[in-house]
Amino acid sequence: MDDGQFEGKVAMVTGAAGGMGRAIAIAFAEAGARVVVSDIAVDGGNDTVDLLTDAGGQARFIAADVANGTSVEQLVSGTVDAFGTLDCAVNAAAIELERDRLADVDEDTFDRVIAVNLKSIYLCMKYQIRQFLAHGKEGTIVNIASTNSFRPQPHQSAYTASKHGVIGITRSAAIDYAADGIRINAICPGAIDTPMLRDAIARRGREPQEVADRLSLLGRFGRPEEIARAALWLCSDDSSFTIGHALAVDGGYLVR
């Protein structure tokens, strides 16, 4: 993909205080987009904006709790206030908290994971789509799902349920809005080297290389930048005939 393909475009990225979200925000800026960086983590979000602006990009941070409808509505309206429009959105905010089998997962943990990982996708798409429709323009949305959407891991019942749901709601929305010129797709990352993955490995007392060998045919973790490139492709004209797709970026994990 040529740099500059997103020149003049406005992209919004949730979960952009670090990890995959930060890499996606950086990639959009490098491709010429003006970027709204959003996260509940203010310091990390501002750090991402600094990285973008120091490299010559245009970026704003808008704090948001993606599990709260009012907060998400204000995020989308704030994006338009900042840059005048919205063209692309990547909904990347997520958490992973579990280390127990289903019967030992407490209800508060289950509810929180579903709220941040799945309800947030509904809320973000709701207000992003309304923005596209209100201005009579085409737009693209990418939701970050997981290989867990297709192959569950042990001790991740809530997380797996949430990521199954991301695929379902992505495909349903894609059907509903394709005729309006709104393309909606998902990415299913495998084991990507992020703080969330490292925390999960440590919480379970596992060795990183053993996990990498088990979850990738390449014997390594994926890089956040590899997810970012997939997100940009799905938001670009290069993928103009791709709708409702769940793109696995997983080092071959789902092949086995």
Coordinates of C-alpha atoms in Angstrom, one line a residue:
M1 CA 0.0 0.0 0.0
D2 CA 1.4 3.4 -1.0
D3 CA 2.0 6.0 1.7
G4 CA -0.4 8.9 1.3
Q5 CA -3.4 6.8 0.3
F6 CA -5.2 8.2 3.4
E7 CA -4.2 11.8 2.7
G8 CA -7.1 14.0 3.8
K9 CA -8.9 11.2 5.5
V10 CA -9.9 11.1 9.2
A11 CA -9.4 7.9 11.2
M12 CA -10.5 7.0 14.7
V13 CA -8.8 4.3 16.7
T14 CA -10.0 3.0 20.0
G15 CA -7.7 1.2 22.4
A16 CA -4.9 3.3 21.1
A17 CA -2.9 3.9 24.3
G18 CA -0.7 1.0 23.4
G19 CA -0.3 -2.4 21.7
M20 CA -2.2 -3.0 18.5
G21 CA -4.3 0.2 18.8
R22 CA -1.2 2.4 19.0
A23 CA 0.4 0.6 16.1
I24 CA -2.7 1.1 14.0
A25 CA -2.9 4.8 14.9
I26 CA 0.8 5.3 13.9
A27 CA 0.2 3.4 10.6
F28 CA -2.8 5.7 9.7
A29 CA -0.7 8.8 10.4
E30 CA 2.2 7.5 8.3
A31 CA -0.3 6.9 5.5
G32 CA -1.4 10.5 5.6
A33 CA -4.6 10.4 7.8
R34 CA -5.5 12.7 10.6
V35 CA -6.0 10.5 13.6
V36 CA -8.2 10.6 16.7
V37 CA -6.6 8.4 19.3
S38 CA -9.0 7.2 22.0
D39 CA -8.6 5.1 25.1
I40 CA -9.6 5.1 28.8
A41 CA -5.9 5.4 29.7
V42 CA -5.2 9.1 29.4
D43 CA -1.4 9.0 29.8
G44 CA -0.9 6.3 27.2
G45 CA -3.3 8.0 24.8
N46 CA -1.4 11.2 25.1
D47 CA 1.9 9.4 24.6
T48 CA 0.5 7.9 21.3
V49 CA -0.5 11.4 20.1
D50 CA 3.0 12.7 20.9
L51 CA 4.5 9.9 18.8
L52 CA 2.3 10.8 15.9
T53 CA 2.8 14.6 16.1
D54 CA 6.5 14.3 16.7
A55 CA 6.7 12.4 13.4
G56 CA 4.8 15.2 11.6
G57 CA 1.3 13.8 11.8
Q58 CA -2.0 15.4 12.9
A59 CA -3.6 13.7 15.9
R60 CA -5.9 14.4 18.9
F61 CA -6.6 12.4 22.0
I62 CA -10.2 11.9 23.2
A63 CA -10.6 9.9 26.3
A64 CA -13.5 7.5 26.2
D65 CA -15.0 4.5 28.0
V66 CA -16.1 2.4 25.1
A67 CA -18.5 0.4 27.3
N68 CA -20.5 3.6 27.9
G69 CA -22.9 4.8 25.2
T70 CA -22.7 8.5 26.1
S71 CA -18.9 8.4 26.2
V72 CA -18.8 6.8 22.7
E73 CA -21.3 9.2 21.3
Q74 CA -19.2 12.1 22.5
L75 CA -16.1 10.4 21.1
V76 CA -17.6 10.3 17.6
S77 CA -18.9 13.9 17.8
G78 CA -15.6 15.0 19.2
T79 CA -13.8 13.4 16.2
V80 CA -16.0 15.5 13.8
D81 CA -15.5 18.6 15.9
A82 CA -11.7 18.1 15.8
F83 CA -11.3 17.2 12.1
G84 CA -14.6 17.9 10.4
T85 CA -15.5 14.4 9.4
L86 CA -14.9 10.6 9.9
D87 CA -13.8 8.2 7.2
C88 CA -12.3 5.2 8.9
A89 CA -12.6 3.6 12.3
V90 CA -10.8 0.7 13.9
N91 CA -12.4 -0.6 17.1
A92 CA -9.4 -2.2 19.0
A93 CA -10.2 -1.7 22.7
A94 CA -10.2 -5.0 24.6
I95 CA -9.3 -6.6 27.9
E96 CA -8.5 -10.2 29.0
L97 CA -8.8 -10.8 32.7
E98 CA -9.4 -14.5 33.2
R99 CA -7.3 -17.4 34.5
D100 CA -10.0 -19.8 35.7
R101 CA -12.4 -22.3 34.2
L102 CA -15.9 -21.1 33.5
A103 CA -17.5 -22.2 36.8
D104 CA -14.9 -20.2 38.7
V105 CA -15.2 -16.9 36.7
D106 CA -17.1 -14.4 38.8
E107 CA -20.0 -12.5 37.4
D108 CA -18.4 -9.1 37.6
T109 CA -15.4 -10.3 35.5
F110 CA -17.7 -11.8 32.9
D111 CA -19.8 -8.7 32.6
R112 CA -16.7 -6.4 32.4
V113 CA -15.1 -8.5 29.6
I114 CA -18.4 -8.6 27.6
A115 CA -18.9 -4.9 28.1
V116 CA -15.4 -3.8 27.0
N117 CA -14.9 -6.4 24.2
L118 CA -18.4 -6.8 22.7
K119 CA -20.8 -4.1 23.9
S120 CA -18.1 -1.6 22.9
I121 CA -18.2 -2.8 19.3
Y122 CA -22.0 -2.4 19.2
L123 CA -21.7 1.1 20.6
C124 CA -18.8 2.2 18.4
M125 CA -20.4 1.0 15.3
K126 CA -23.7 2.5 16.2
Y127 CA -22.4 6.0 16.4
Q128 CA -19.8 5.6 13.6
I129 CA -22.5 4.4 11.2
R130 CA -24.9 7.1 12.2
Q131 CA -22.1 9.6 11.5
F132 CA -21.5 8.1 8.0
L133 CA -25.3 8.1 7.2
A134 CA -25.9 11.6 8.5
H135 CA -23.3 13.0 6.1
G136 CA -24.3 10.7 3.2
K137 CA -20.8 9.3 2.8
E138 CA -19.1 6.0 2.5
G139 CA -17.0 4.7 5.3
T140 CA -15.0 1.8 6.6
I141 CA -15.0 0.1 10.0
V142 CA -12.6 -2.7 11.2
N143 CA -13.3 -4.5 14.5
I144 CA -10.6 -6.4 16.2
A145 CA -11.7 -9.9 17.0
S146 CA -9.4 -12.8 17.8
T147 CA -8.4 -16.3 16.8
N148 CA -10.4 -17.2 19.9
S149 CA -13.4 -16.3 17.8
F150 CA -12.9 -19.6 16.1
R151 CA -10.6 -21.7 18.4
P152 CA -11.1 -21.1 22.2
Q153 CA -8.2 -21.2 24.5
P154 CA -8.5 -22.8 28.0
H155 CA -9.6 -20.5 30.9
Q156 CA -10.9 -17.8 28.6
S157 CA -14.7 -18.4 28.6
A158 CA -15.7 -14.7 28.8
Y159 CA -13.0 -13.5 26.4
T160 CA -13.9 -16.2 23.9
A161 CA -17.6 -15.5 24.1
S162 CA -16.9 -11.8 23.5
K163 CA -14.8 -12.4 20.5
H164 CA -17.3 -14.9 19.0
G165 CA -19.8 -12.1 19.4
V166 CA -17.5 -9.6 17.6
I167 CA -17.5 -11.8 14.5
G168 CA -21.3 -12.1 14.6
I169 CA -22.1 -8.4 15.0
T170 CA -19.5 -7.5 12.4
R171 CA -21.1 -9.8 9.8
S172 CA -24.6 -8.7 10.7
A173 CA -23.7 -5.0 10.4
A174 CA -21.9 -5.6 7.2
I175 CA -25.0 -7.0 5.6
D176 CA -27.2 -4.2 6.9
Y177 CA -25.0 -1.3 5.6
A178 CA -23.2 -2.6 2.5
A179 CA -25.8 -0.9 0.3
D180 CA -25.0 2.4 2.0
G181 CA -21.4 2.1 0.9
I182 CA -20.2 1.3 4.5
R183 CA -17.7 -1.6 4.5
I184 CA -17.4 -3.4 7.8
N185 CA -14.8 -6.2 8.4
A186 CA -12.9 -7.8 11.3
I187 CA -9.3 -8.8 12.0
C188 CA -8.6 -12.0 14.1
P189 CA -5.1 -11.5 15.5
G190 CA -3.3 -14.5 16.8
A191 CA -0.6 -14.2 19.5
I192 CA 0.6 -10.6 19.1
D193 CA 3.4 -9.3 21.2
T194 CA 1.5 -6.7 23.3
P195 CA 1.4 -5.9 27.0
M196 CA -1.9 -7.7 27.3
L197 CA -0.5 -10.9 25.9
R198 CA 2.6 -10.7 28.1
D199 CA 0.4 -10.1 31.2
A200 CA -1.8 -13.1 30.3
I201 CA 1.2 -15.3 29.9
A202 CA 2.7 -14.2 33.2
R203 CA -0.7 -14.6 35.0
R204 CA -0.8 -18.3 33.8
G205 CA 2.8 -19.0 34.7
R206 CA 3.8 -19.9 31.2
E207 CA 7.0 -19.5 29.2
P208 CA 6.7 -17.0 26.3
Q209 CA 8.6 -19.2 23.8
E210 CA 6.4 -22.2 24.6
V211 CA 3.3 -20.1 24.0
A212 CA 4.8 -18.7 20.7
D213 CA 5.6 -22.2 19.5
R214 CA 2.1 -23.4 20.3
L215 CA 0.2 -20.5 18.8
S216 CA 2.2 -19.9 15.6
L217 CA 3.7 -21.9 12.8
L218 CA 6.5 -19.4 12.7
G219 CA 7.6 -20.0 16.3
R220 CA 7.3 -16.3 17.2
F221 CA 4.7 -13.8 18.3
G222 CA 3.2 -11.4 15.8
R223 CA 4.1 -7.8 15.8
P224 CA 1.5 -5.0 16.4
E225 CA 2.6 -3.5 13.1
E226 CA 1.5 -6.6 11.3
I227 CA -2.0 -6.1 12.5
A228 CA -1.8 -2.4 11.6
R229 CA -1.0 -3.2 8.0
A230 CA -4.0 -5.5 7.8
A231 CA -6.2 -2.8 9.3
L232 CA -5.1 -0.2 6.8
W233 CA -5.7 -2.6 3.9
L234 CA -9.2 -3.3 5.1
C235 CA -9.8 0.5 5.3
S236 CA -8.3 1.2 1.9
D237 CA -9.6 1.2 -1.6
D238 CA -7.4 -1.9 -2.2
S239 CA -10.0 -4.0 -0.3
S240 CA -13.1 -2.4 -2.0
F241 CA -14.7 -5.7 -2.7
T242 CA -14.1 -7.1 0.8
I243 CA -17.2 -6.9 3.1
G244 CA -18.0 -8.9 6.3
H245 CA -14.7 -10.7 6.3
A246 CA -12.8 -12.0 9.3
L247 CA -9.1 -11.8 8.4
A248 CA -6.9 -14.0 10.4
V249 CA -3.4 -12.6 11.0
D250 CA -2.1 -15.4 13.2
G251 CA 1.1 -16.9 11.9
G252 CA -0.8 -19.8 10.6
Y253 CA -2.4 -20.9 13.9
L254 CA -5.9 -21.5 12.6
V255 CA -4.5 -23.6 9.7
R256 CA -3.8 -26.5 12.1

